[in-house]
Coordinates of C-alpha atoms and ligand atoms in Angstrom, one line a residue:
M11 CA 6.6 -16.5 -18.5
A12 CA 3.5 -14.6 -17.4
I13 CA 0.4 -15.4 -19.4
S14 CA -1.7 -12.2 -19.4
D15 CA -5.0 -13.8 -20.4
P16 CA -5.4 -17.5 -19.3
R17 CA -8.5 -17.7 -21.4
H18 CA -6.4 -18.4 -24.4
E19 CA -5.7 -22.0 -23.6
T20 CA -8.3 -23.3 -21.3
D21 CA -8.5 -26.6 -23.0
D22 CA -5.3 -28.1 -21.2
S23 CA -6.4 -26.5 -17.8
V24 CA -6.7 -28.8 -14.9
L25 CA -10.3 -28.5 -13.1
A26 CA -10.5 -28.1 -9.3
D27 CA -13.0 -27.1 -6.8
V28 CA -10.6 -24.8 -4.9
L29 CA -7.4 -23.4 -6.0
I30 CA -5.3 -22.2 -3.0
V31 CA -2.5 -19.9 -3.3
G32 CA 0.4 -20.5 -0.8
A33 CA 1.5 -23.4 1.4
G34 CA 2.1 -21.8 4.6
F35 CA -0.1 -22.4 7.7
A36 CA -3.1 -21.0 5.9
G37 CA -2.7 -22.8 2.7
M38 CA -2.1 -26.3 4.3
Y39 CA -5.4 -26.0 6.6
M40 CA -7.3 -24.7 3.6
L41 CA -6.2 -28.0 1.8
I42 CA -7.3 -29.9 4.7
K43 CA -10.6 -28.2 5.0
A44 CA -11.3 -28.6 1.2
R45 CA -10.6 -32.3 1.6
Q46 CA -12.9 -32.6 4.7
L47 CA -15.8 -30.9 2.4
G48 CA -15.1 -33.7 -0.3
L49 CA -13.7 -31.0 -2.7
S50 CA -11.1 -31.4 -5.1
A51 CA -8.3 -28.8 -4.3
V52 CA -4.8 -27.9 -5.5
V53 CA -2.3 -25.4 -3.8
L54 CA 0.2 -23.3 -5.7
E55 CA 3.4 -22.7 -3.9
A56 CA 6.3 -20.4 -5.2
A57 CA 8.8 -22.1 -3.0
S58 CA 10.0 -25.5 -3.0
G59 CA 8.6 -26.6 0.4
V60 CA 5.8 -25.9 2.8
G61 CA 6.1 -23.5 5.7
G62 CA 5.6 -20.0 4.0
T63 CA 7.0 -17.3 6.1
W64 CA 9.0 -19.7 8.2
R65 CA 10.7 -21.2 5.1
A66 CA 11.6 -17.5 3.8
N67 CA 12.6 -15.9 7.1
R68 CA 15.2 -18.3 8.1
Y69 CA 17.7 -15.6 9.3
P70 CA 19.8 -16.3 12.4
G71 CA 17.6 -15.6 15.4
A72 CA 14.3 -15.8 13.5
R73 CA 11.6 -16.9 16.1
V74 CA 7.9 -16.4 16.7
D75 CA 6.9 -13.7 19.1
V76 CA 3.9 -15.8 20.5
Q77 CA 4.3 -18.7 22.8
S78 CA 4.6 -22.1 20.8
L79 CA 1.8 -23.6 22.6
E80 CA -0.5 -20.8 21.3
Y81 CA 1.0 -20.5 17.9
S82 CA -0.1 -23.7 16.6
Y83 CA -3.0 -25.5 14.9
S84 CA -6.0 -26.4 17.3
F85 CA -8.1 -28.2 14.8
D86 CA -7.0 -31.7 15.3
E87 CA -6.6 -32.9 19.0
A88 CA -4.2 -35.7 18.2
L89 CA -2.0 -33.2 16.3
Q90 CA -1.9 -30.8 19.3
Q91 CA -1.3 -33.5 21.7
E92 CA 1.5 -35.3 19.9
W93 CA 3.7 -32.4 18.7
R94 CA 6.3 -31.3 21.4
W95 CA 7.8 -27.8 21.3
T96 CA 11.1 -27.5 22.8
E97 CA 11.0 -23.9 23.8
R98 CA 8.5 -21.4 25.1
Y99 CA 9.1 -19.4 21.8
A100 CA 9.6 -21.8 19.0
S101 CA 12.7 -20.9 16.7
Q102 CA 12.3 -20.7 12.9
P103 CA 13.8 -24.2 12.3
E104 CA 11.5 -25.8 14.8
L105 CA 8.5 -24.0 13.2
L106 CA 9.6 -25.2 9.7
R107 CA 9.8 -28.8 11.1
Y108 CA 6.3 -28.4 12.6
A109 CA 5.0 -27.3 9.1
N110 CA 6.6 -30.2 7.5
H111 CA 5.3 -32.5 10.2
V112 CA 1.7 -31.3 9.3
A113 CA 2.3 -31.8 5.5
D114 CA 3.5 -35.3 6.2
R115 CA 0.8 -36.2 8.8
F116 CA -2.2 -35.1 6.4
S117 CA -0.3 -36.2 3.0
L118 CA -0.7 -32.7 1.7
R119 CA 2.2 -32.7 -0.6
R120 CA 0.5 -34.7 -3.3
D121 CA -1.9 -31.8 -3.9
I122 CA 0.8 -28.8 -3.6
R123 CA 2.6 -27.9 -6.7
F124 CA 6.0 -26.4 -5.5
D125 CA 8.0 -24.0 -7.5
T126 CA 4.8 -22.7 -9.0
R127 CA 4.0 -19.0 -8.9
L128 CA 0.5 -17.9 -9.8
T129 CA 0.8 -15.2 -12.3
D130 CA -2.7 -14.5 -13.5
A131 CA -6.2 -15.4 -12.4
L132 CA -9.4 -14.2 -14.4
W133 CA -12.8 -14.4 -13.4
D134 CA -14.7 -16.1 -16.3
E135 CA -18.5 -15.0 -16.3
A136 CA -19.7 -17.6 -18.4
S137 CA -18.6 -20.6 -16.6
A138 CA -18.4 -18.8 -13.2
R139 CA -15.0 -20.0 -12.5
W140 CA -11.4 -18.7 -11.9
L141 CA -9.2 -19.4 -14.7
V142 CA -5.6 -19.2 -13.3
A143 CA -2.1 -19.4 -14.8
A144 CA 1.4 -20.1 -13.3
D145 CA 4.7 -19.0 -14.2
T146 CA 5.4 -22.8 -15.1
G147 CA 3.0 -22.4 -18.0
E148 CA 0.2 -24.7 -16.4
R149 CA -3.2 -23.6 -16.0
W150 CA -6.3 -24.4 -13.6
S151 CA -9.9 -23.6 -13.8
A152 CA -11.3 -23.4 -10.1
R153 CA -14.8 -22.5 -8.6
F154 CA -13.0 -20.8 -5.8
L155 CA -9.7 -19.1 -5.3
V156 CA -8.3 -18.7 -1.8
M157 CA -5.4 -16.4 -1.4
A158 CA -3.5 -17.8 1.6
S159 CA -0.5 -15.9 0.2
G160 CA 0.4 -14.2 3.6
P161 CA 0.2 -10.7 4.9
L162 CA 3.8 -10.3 5.1
S163 CA 5.4 -12.3 2.2
T164 CA 6.7 -9.6 -0.2
P165 CA 9.9 -8.1 1.1
N166 CA 10.5 -4.4 0.8
T167 CA 13.7 -3.5 -0.6
P168 CA 14.2 0.2 -0.4
N169 CA 15.5 1.9 -3.5
F170 CA 18.9 3.0 -2.2
E171 CA 21.1 4.6 -4.7
G172 CA 23.9 2.4 -5.7
L173 CA 22.6 -0.6 -4.0
D174 CA 23.6 -2.6 -7.3
T175 CA 27.2 -1.4 -6.9
F176 CA 27.9 -3.0 -3.6
R177 CA 30.9 -5.3 -3.8
G178 CA 29.9 -7.5 -0.8
K179 CA 27.0 -9.9 -0.5
I180 CA 23.6 -8.4 0.1
F181 CA 20.9 -10.2 2.2
H182 CA 17.4 -9.6 3.1
T183 CA 16.0 -11.3 6.1
A184 CA 12.7 -12.2 4.5
K185 CA 14.8 -13.9 1.6
W186 CA 17.5 -15.6 3.6
P187 CA 19.6 -18.2 1.7
L188 CA 18.9 -21.8 2.4
E189 CA 22.7 -22.6 3.3
P190 CA 24.1 -20.9 6.5
V191 CA 25.7 -17.6 6.3
D192 CA 29.2 -17.0 8.0
F193 CA 29.8 -13.6 8.8
S194 CA 33.0 -14.2 10.8
G195 CA 35.9 -11.7 10.2
L196 CA 33.4 -9.4 8.3
R197 CA 32.4 -5.8 8.9
V198 CA 28.3 -6.1 8.4
G199 CA 25.9 -3.5 8.3
V200 CA 22.2 -4.0 9.3
I201 CA 19.5 -1.7 7.9
G202 CA 16.2 -1.9 9.9
T203 CA 15.5 -2.3 13.7
G204 CA 11.9 -4.0 13.4
S205 CA 11.1 -7.5 14.6
S206 CA 13.5 -8.8 12.1
G207 CA 16.3 -6.6 12.9
V208 CA 16.0 -6.8 16.8
Q209 CA 16.3 -10.8 16.3
V210 CA 19.3 -10.9 13.5
I211 CA 21.4 -8.0 15.2
P212 CA 22.6 -9.8 18.5
Q213 CA 23.4 -13.0 16.3
I214 CA 25.3 -11.1 13.7
A215 CA 27.2 -9.1 16.5
S216 CA 28.4 -12.3 18.0
Q217 CA 30.1 -13.4 14.8
A218 CA 30.9 -10.5 12.8
R219 CA 34.2 -8.6 13.3
D220 CA 32.3 -5.3 13.2
L221 CA 28.5 -4.5 13.0
T222 CA 27.1 -1.2 12.1
V223 CA 23.4 -0.8 12.6
F224 CA 21.6 1.8 10.8
Q225 CA 18.5 2.9 12.6
R226 CA 15.7 5.1 11.4
T227 CA 13.3 4.3 14.3
A228 CA 14.2 3.1 17.5
A229 CA 12.5 -0.1 18.5
Y230 CA 10.7 -1.0 21.8
A231 CA 12.0 -4.5 22.4
V232 CA 10.8 -6.5 25.6
P233 CA 12.2 -9.6 26.8
A234 CA 10.6 -12.9 26.0
H235 CA 12.3 -14.8 28.7
N236 CA 12.6 -17.7 26.4
G237 CA 14.0 -21.0 27.4
P238 CA 13.0 -24.7 27.3
L239 CA 9.4 -25.4 27.5
D240 CA 8.5 -26.2 31.1
P241 CA 7.2 -29.9 31.0
A242 CA 4.7 -29.2 33.8
F243 CA 3.4 -26.3 32.0
E244 CA 2.9 -28.2 28.7
A245 CA 1.3 -31.1 30.8
R246 CA -1.2 -28.6 32.2
I247 CA -2.0 -26.9 28.9
K248 CA -2.3 -30.3 27.1
A249 CA -4.6 -31.9 30.0
D250 CA -7.3 -29.5 28.6
Y251 CA -5.9 -28.2 25.2
A252 CA -9.4 -27.5 23.8
G253 CA -10.3 -25.5 27.0
F254 CA -7.1 -23.4 26.8
R255 CA -7.8 -22.6 23.1
E256 CA -11.3 -21.7 23.9
R257 CA -10.2 -19.3 26.6
N258 CA -7.6 -17.8 24.2
R259 CA -10.4 -17.4 21.7
R260 CA -12.1 -15.0 24.1
M261 CA -9.1 -12.9 24.3
R262 CA -8.8 -9.7 22.2
T263 CA -5.6 -11.0 20.7
G264 CA -6.7 -14.7 20.5
F265 CA -3.9 -15.8 23.0
G266 CA -2.6 -14.8 26.5
S267 CA -5.4 -16.0 28.6
E268 CA -2.8 -17.1 31.2
T269 CA -2.0 -13.3 31.6
P270 CA -5.2 -11.4 30.9
P271 CA -5.0 -7.6 30.6
N272 CA -5.4 -5.7 33.8
M273 CA -8.6 -4.0 33.5
V274 CA -7.4 -0.8 35.4
S275 CA -6.6 2.4 33.9
A276 CA -2.9 3.4 33.9
L277 CA -4.1 7.2 34.4
T278 CA -5.7 6.3 37.9
A279 CA -2.7 4.1 39.2
S280 CA -0.3 5.4 41.8
P281 CA 3.3 5.6 40.8
E282 CA 3.9 2.7 43.0
E283 CA 1.2 0.6 41.3
L284 CA 2.5 1.5 37.8
A285 CA 5.8 0.5 38.6
A286 CA 4.9 -2.7 40.3
R287 CA 2.5 -3.8 37.3
F288 CA 5.2 -2.9 34.5
E289 CA 7.7 -4.8 36.4
E290 CA 5.5 -7.7 37.0
R291 CA 4.8 -7.8 33.2
W292 CA 8.4 -7.1 32.2
R293 CA 9.1 -10.4 34.4
I294 CA 6.6 -12.4 32.5
G295 CA 7.8 -11.1 29.3
G296 CA 6.4 -10.6 25.6
F297 CA 3.4 -8.7 24.7
T298 CA 1.9 -9.1 28.2
L299 CA 3.7 -5.6 28.9
L300 CA 0.8 -3.9 26.8
G301 CA -1.8 -5.3 29.1
A302 CA -0.3 -3.9 32.2
F303 CA -3.2 -1.5 32.1
Y304 CA -6.3 -1.7 29.8
D305 CA -5.8 1.7 28.2
I306 CA -2.2 1.6 27.0
M307 CA -3.3 1.0 23.4
L308 CA -6.3 3.4 23.7
D309 CA -4.9 6.5 25.2
E310 CA -1.7 8.3 24.6
R311 CA -1.1 9.5 28.1
A312 CA -1.5 5.9 29.3
N313 CA 0.7 4.8 26.5
A314 CA 3.4 7.5 27.5
L315 CA 3.6 5.6 30.9
A316 CA 4.4 2.3 29.6
A317 CA 6.8 3.9 27.0
E318 CA 8.8 5.7 29.6
F319 CA 9.2 2.4 31.8
V320 CA 10.7 0.9 28.6
R321 CA 13.0 3.8 28.0
G322 CA 14.1 3.4 31.8
K323 CA 15.0 -0.2 31.2
I324 CA 17.1 0.8 28.2
R325 CA 18.9 3.3 30.2
G326 CA 19.6 0.7 32.8
I327 CA 20.9 -1.8 30.3
V328 CA 22.9 0.2 27.9
R329 CA 26.2 1.5 29.5
D330 CA 26.7 4.6 27.2
P331 CA 24.1 7.2 28.0
E332 CA 24.4 8.6 24.6
I333 CA 23.8 5.3 22.8
A334 CA 20.8 4.6 25.3
E335 CA 19.3 7.7 24.4
R336 CA 19.7 6.9 20.8
L337 CA 18.1 3.6 21.3
S338 CA 15.1 4.9 23.2
P339 CA 12.1 5.1 21.0
R340 CA 9.9 8.4 21.0
Q341 CA 6.9 7.0 19.3
T342 CA 3.9 5.5 21.2
I343 CA 4.6 2.0 22.3
G344 CA 2.9 -0.9 20.3
C345 CA 2.0 1.5 17.5
K346 CA 4.6 -0.4 15.5
R347 CA 4.4 -4.1 16.4
L348 CA 6.3 -4.5 19.8
C349 CA 9.4 -6.5 19.4
V350 CA 9.9 -9.5 21.4
D351 CA 13.5 -10.1 22.1
S352 CA 15.3 -13.4 23.1
A353 CA 18.9 -12.7 22.6
G354 CA 19.5 -9.5 24.5
Y355 CA 19.0 -6.7 21.9
Y356 CA 19.9 -3.7 23.8
E357 CA 22.9 -5.5 25.6
T358 CA 24.3 -6.0 22.0
F359 CA 25.0 -2.3 22.0
N360 CA 27.5 -2.6 24.9
R361 CA 29.7 -4.7 22.6
P362 CA 32.9 -2.9 21.5
N363 CA 32.2 -4.3 17.9
V364 CA 28.9 -2.9 17.7
S365 CA 28.0 0.7 16.6
L366 CA 24.8 2.6 16.0
V367 CA 24.1 5.1 13.2
D368 CA 21.1 7.2 13.5
V369 CA 19.6 7.7 10.0
S370 CA 16.3 9.4 11.3
E371 CA 17.3 12.9 10.4
T372 CA 20.0 12.1 7.9
P373 CA 19.1 9.1 5.8
I374 CA 21.4 6.8 4.1
E375 CA 22.5 8.8 1.2
R376 CA 23.9 6.0 -1.1
I377 CA 25.5 2.6 -1.0
T378 CA 29.0 2.5 -2.6
P379 CA 31.1 -0.5 -3.7
G380 CA 32.8 -0.5 -0.2
G381 CA 29.9 0.6 2.3
A382 CA 27.3 3.1 3.1
V383 CA 27.3 6.7 3.1
V384 CA 25.3 8.7 5.6
G385 CA 26.0 12.5 6.1
A386 CA 29.6 13.2 5.4
R387 CA 30.7 9.8 6.5
E388 CA 31.3 6.3 4.6
Y389 CA 30.9 3.4 6.7
E390 CA 33.0 0.5 5.3
L391 CA 31.2 -2.7 5.0
D392 CA 31.8 -6.3 3.6
A393 CA 28.2 -7.4 4.0
L394 CA 25.0 -5.7 4.1
V395 CA 21.8 -7.0 5.7
L396 CA 18.5 -5.5 4.9
A397 CA 15.9 -6.1 7.8
T398 CA 13.4 -3.5 5.9
G399 CA 10.3 -5.3 6.3
F400 CA 7.6 -6.2 3.8
D401 CA 5.1 -4.4 1.4
A402 CA 2.5 -5.7 4.1
M403 CA -1.1 -7.0 3.5
T404 CA -1.2 -5.6 -0.1
G405 CA 2.2 -6.5 -1.6
T406 CA 1.7 -9.8 -2.7
L407 CA -1.9 -9.7 -4.1
A408 CA -1.2 -6.2 -5.9
R409 CA 1.6 -7.7 -7.8
L410 CA -0.5 -10.4 -9.3
N411 CA -2.8 -10.1 -12.3
I412 CA -6.0 -10.8 -10.7
R413 CA -9.1 -9.8 -12.6
G414 CA -12.6 -10.1 -11.4
R415 CA -15.9 -9.1 -13.0
K416 CA -15.7 -7.1 -16.3
G417 CA -11.9 -7.4 -16.2
L418 CA -11.7 -5.4 -13.2
S419 CA -8.0 -5.4 -11.8
L420 CA -7.4 -6.1 -8.1
Q421 CA -4.3 -3.8 -8.6
E422 CA -6.5 -1.0 -9.9
K423 CA -9.2 -1.5 -7.3
W424 CA -6.7 -1.6 -4.4
R425 CA -4.8 1.5 -5.5
P426 CA -6.5 3.6 -2.8
G427 CA -6.2 0.8 -0.4
P428 CA -7.2 -2.8 0.2
L429 CA -11.1 -2.5 -0.2
N430 CA -12.7 -5.5 1.5
Y431 CA -15.7 -6.8 3.3
L432 CA -14.8 -8.5 6.6
G433 CA -11.3 -8.9 5.4
L434 CA -12.4 -12.0 3.5
A435 CA -13.9 -10.7 0.3
T436 CA -13.6 -7.7 -2.1
A437 CA -16.6 -6.6 -4.3
G438 CA -16.2 -7.4 -8.1
F439 CA -14.1 -10.6 -7.3
P440 CA -16.8 -13.3 -6.8
N441 CA -15.5 -16.4 -5.1
L442 CA -12.2 -15.1 -4.1
F443 CA -11.4 -15.3 -0.4
N444 CA -8.3 -13.6 1.3
V445 CA -6.9 -15.1 4.5
A446 CA -5.5 -13.2 7.3
G447 CA -5.2 -10.0 5.6
A448 CA -6.3 -6.3 5.6
G449 CA -9.7 -5.8 7.2
S450 CA -9.3 -8.7 9.6
T451 CA -7.8 -8.6 13.1
S452 CA -5.1 -11.2 12.1
A453 CA -2.2 -8.8 12.5
F454 CA -3.2 -8.3 16.2
T455 CA -3.7 -11.8 17.0
S456 CA -1.9 -15.2 17.2
V457 CA -2.1 -15.5 13.3
L458 CA -2.8 -19.2 13.8
V459 CA -6.2 -18.4 15.6
S460 CA -7.0 -16.1 12.6
I461 CA -6.0 -18.5 10.0
E462 CA -8.2 -21.4 11.5
H463 CA -11.2 -18.9 11.9
H464 CA -10.9 -17.5 8.5
I465 CA -10.7 -21.1 6.8
D466 CA -13.4 -22.5 9.0
W467 CA -15.6 -19.4 7.8
I468 CA -14.6 -20.1 4.1
G469 CA -15.4 -23.7 4.5
D470 CA -18.7 -23.1 6.0
C471 CA -19.7 -20.5 3.3
I472 CA -18.7 -22.9 0.5
A473 CA -20.6 -25.7 2.2
W474 CA -23.6 -23.5 2.4
L475 CA -23.5 -22.5 -1.3
N476 CA -23.2 -26.2 -2.3
A477 CA -26.1 -27.2 -0.1
R478 CA -28.2 -24.6 -1.9
G479 CA -26.8 -25.2 -5.4
L480 CA -25.4 -21.8 -5.6
G481 CA -22.5 -21.1 -7.8
A482 CA -21.1 -17.8 -6.7
I483 CA -20.8 -15.3 -3.7
E484 CA -19.6 -11.8 -3.8
A485 CA -19.2 -9.0 -1.5
K486 CA -21.7 -6.0 -2.2
E487 CA -20.2 -2.5 -2.6
E488 CA -22.1 -0.9 0.1
A489 CA -21.1 -3.8 2.6
E490 CA -17.4 -3.3 1.6
A491 CA -17.8 0.7 1.9
E492 CA -19.3 0.3 5.5
W493 CA -16.6 -2.2 6.5
M494 CA -13.7 0.1 5.3
E495 CA -15.3 2.8 7.4
H496 CA -15.6 0.6 10.3
V497 CA -12.0 -0.5 10.3
Q498 CA -11.0 3.2 10.1
A499 CA -13.5 4.2 12.9
M500 CA -12.1 1.4 15.2
A501 CA -8.4 2.6 14.5
R502 CA -9.4 6.0 15.5
Q503 CA -10.1 4.9 18.9
T504 CA -6.7 3.7 19.6
V505 CA -3.1 5.1 19.5
F506 CA -2.4 3.1 16.1
L507 CA -2.7 6.3 13.9
T508 CA 0.1 8.1 15.7
C509 CA 3.1 6.6 14.2
N510 CA 4.3 5.4 10.8
S511 CA 3.9 1.6 10.6
W512 CA 3.3 -1.1 8.1
Y513 CA -0.3 -1.4 9.5
L514 CA -0.8 2.1 7.7
G515 CA 1.4 1.4 4.6
A516 CA 3.7 4.1 5.8
N517 CA 7.0 2.0 5.3
I518 CA 6.4 2.1 1.7
P519 CA 7.1 5.2 -0.4
G520 CA 3.9 6.1 -2.2
K521 CA 1.4 3.5 -0.6
P522 CA -1.7 5.0 0.4
R523 CA -1.8 5.9 4.1
L524 CA -4.8 3.9 5.4
F525 CA -5.0 1.7 8.3
M526 CA -5.2 -1.9 7.1
P527 CA -5.8 -4.4 9.9
L528 CA -8.8 -4.2 12.1
T529 CA -8.6 -3.2 15.8
G530 CA -11.0 -3.9 18.4
G531 CA -10.2 -7.5 19.2
Y532 CA -10.8 -11.0 17.8
P533 CA -14.0 -11.9 19.6
P534 CA -16.2 -9.1 18.2
Y535 CA -14.8 -9.6 14.8
A536 CA -15.4 -13.4 14.9
A537 CA -19.0 -12.7 16.1
R538 CA -19.6 -10.4 13.3
C539 CA -18.4 -12.9 10.9
A540 CA -20.7 -15.5 12.5
E541 CA -23.5 -13.1 12.4
V542 CA -23.1 -12.4 8.7
A543 CA -23.1 -16.1 8.0
A544 CA -26.2 -16.7 10.2
K545 CA -28.0 -14.1 8.2
G546 CA -27.6 -15.9 4.9
Y547 CA -24.4 -14.1 4.2
E548 CA -25.7 -10.5 4.8
G549 CA -23.7 -8.2 2.7
F550 CA -22.9 -10.7 0.0
R551 CA -24.8 -11.2 -3.2
V552 CA -25.2 -15.0 -4.2
A553 CA -26.0 -16.2 -7.4
Ligands
NA7_618 P1 9.6 -3.9 9.9 O1 8.9 -4.0 11.2 O2 8.7 -3.0 8.9 O3 10.7 -3.1 10.1 C1 11.6 -2.6 9.2 C2 12.6 -1.8 9.5 O4 13.4 -1.4 8.5 C3 12.2 -0.5 10.4 O5 13.0 -0.3 11.6 C4 12.2 0.4 9.2 O6 12.4 1.8 9.8 C5 13.5 0.1 8.5 N1 13.7 0.7 7.2 C6 12.8 0.6 6.1 N2 13.0 1.0 5.0 C7 14.4 2.0 5.5 C8 15.0 2.9 5.0 N3 14.9 3.4 3.4 N4 15.9 3.3 5.5 C9 16.4 3.1 6.7 N5 15.6 2.1 7.5 C10 14.6 1.6 6.8 O7 9.8 -5.1 9.4 P2 10.3 -6.5 10.0 O8 10.7 -7.4 9.1 O9 11.3 -6.2 11.2 O10 9.1 -7.0 10.9 C11 7.7 -7.2 10.2 C12 6.8 -8.1 11.1 O11 7.1 -9.5 10.7 C13 6.8 -7.7 12.5 O12 5.9 -6.6 12.5 C14 6.2 -8.9 12.9 O13 4.9 -9.2 12.8 C15 6.8 -10.0 12.1 P3 11.1 2.7 10.1 O14 10.5 1.9 11.4 O15 10.0 2.7 8.9 O16 11.5 4.1 10.5

């Protein structure tokens, strides 16, 4: 049961220096950091185990879209040397094993409260502490509250009429059951063709009797060329892992230093050079395509050349020209996150048991007990898979009762959008830090790089306060306003405002259309955060 005001029963609350929400990669590293600083810390985790997103998104085909050697912790040399990834792009089960390995290796579980969801957090002015309540009835009082609850952790289930009348089973990719699901012999519908849809569709197609894909926006899917991790490549990286991490941190995305962007404009390249560079990047795979020319994400004309290259690939893969046309995206490429494909997404539509229904013009009208109605037609289904994404960046925090100074509710404050300073803090909420969320470059990086950066920064900040006997730190309104303008101004220099994406909140009806993550690259962002700290936490008020 939610407790609306945790002040009522503070006598039985447990004291901690740091209360951390979430035991995914961010929460686990924050716990390690707190211990390094000699602070007491407790982690509240709603699930029954560690792993966060890699525990929840256990649908068949789930896999990371950044190479394993770059999507891993760098803070501990022994850890990064001992862990052996089996594939270039790790699968969800392997990522979950890695998360469990880290939890074991650093004995994290003793400070993690599983099956415990934070419901309320209230800033108590008198004690300068956060008073926190969980759905288990337990209470904590903590000096610092670190939200490591993930930017993509609240699944979006569209409000389809009749969804509750459906007779078959309904699955959401982000809330996949613990037990494996068997689709053999079933007529399955998948709604959604973002990264999750692109990964799950080939898997279901190979099992189900019939698969109907309901597509609102066609996806750009580039090959990952996944496979066993080459031992020679692994040995080369591990011979100087620290150097590799350092080179990656100088990249805009925090990864990919082995294939840096080509600093040539697509607009000045000859047709032969365009074709050669795009083909080269297609062969390498993954996000490298967007770096074939430096201006693909900055100039719509350059972007159109890359987009047309991928449409050409789709026409070459999909045998039925009419289906190829329907699968060909029209929006700018990379504007919605590029999908990295390990299972032959476009090839799947050559299978006789797979059909594609375009719901861009004629949306899904309703779900019936036996299927889905689009236009005048009912598609008969035995199971329905929602690959419909997340209420990204704000969904999780805005659903909690978090109250800062003078009872200010975060829900209220964030109604116009996630107002923040450096992506780390929000005015009116002292000693509250948000990890890898809105206002930071996390969405455009290997998120592990962003997580480590944020947590190192938070750790340094807490140590700085403690060294000076200071109790509280809070973003100033003017610094926050300036930062929000900076985030918008940076986005205006890119192609990111030309489509409807979760970056803009555009996937959730009624959500304010505001560009949430920071573009412009990780290095300048990290430099700005460092500069703020070096100037005695410029833009923050300390007490
Ligand atoms: P995404 O990328 O938000 O994709 C969700 C998909 O679901 C997308 O194709 C949506 O179409 C579709 N969708 C959402 N609502 C509807 C309705 N009402 N009707 C039809 N189709 C709908 O989520 P993912 O889980 O795939 O990936 C999220 C991130 O996780 C990804 O970017 C990676 O960072 C990892 P739309 O495009 O909005 O037209």
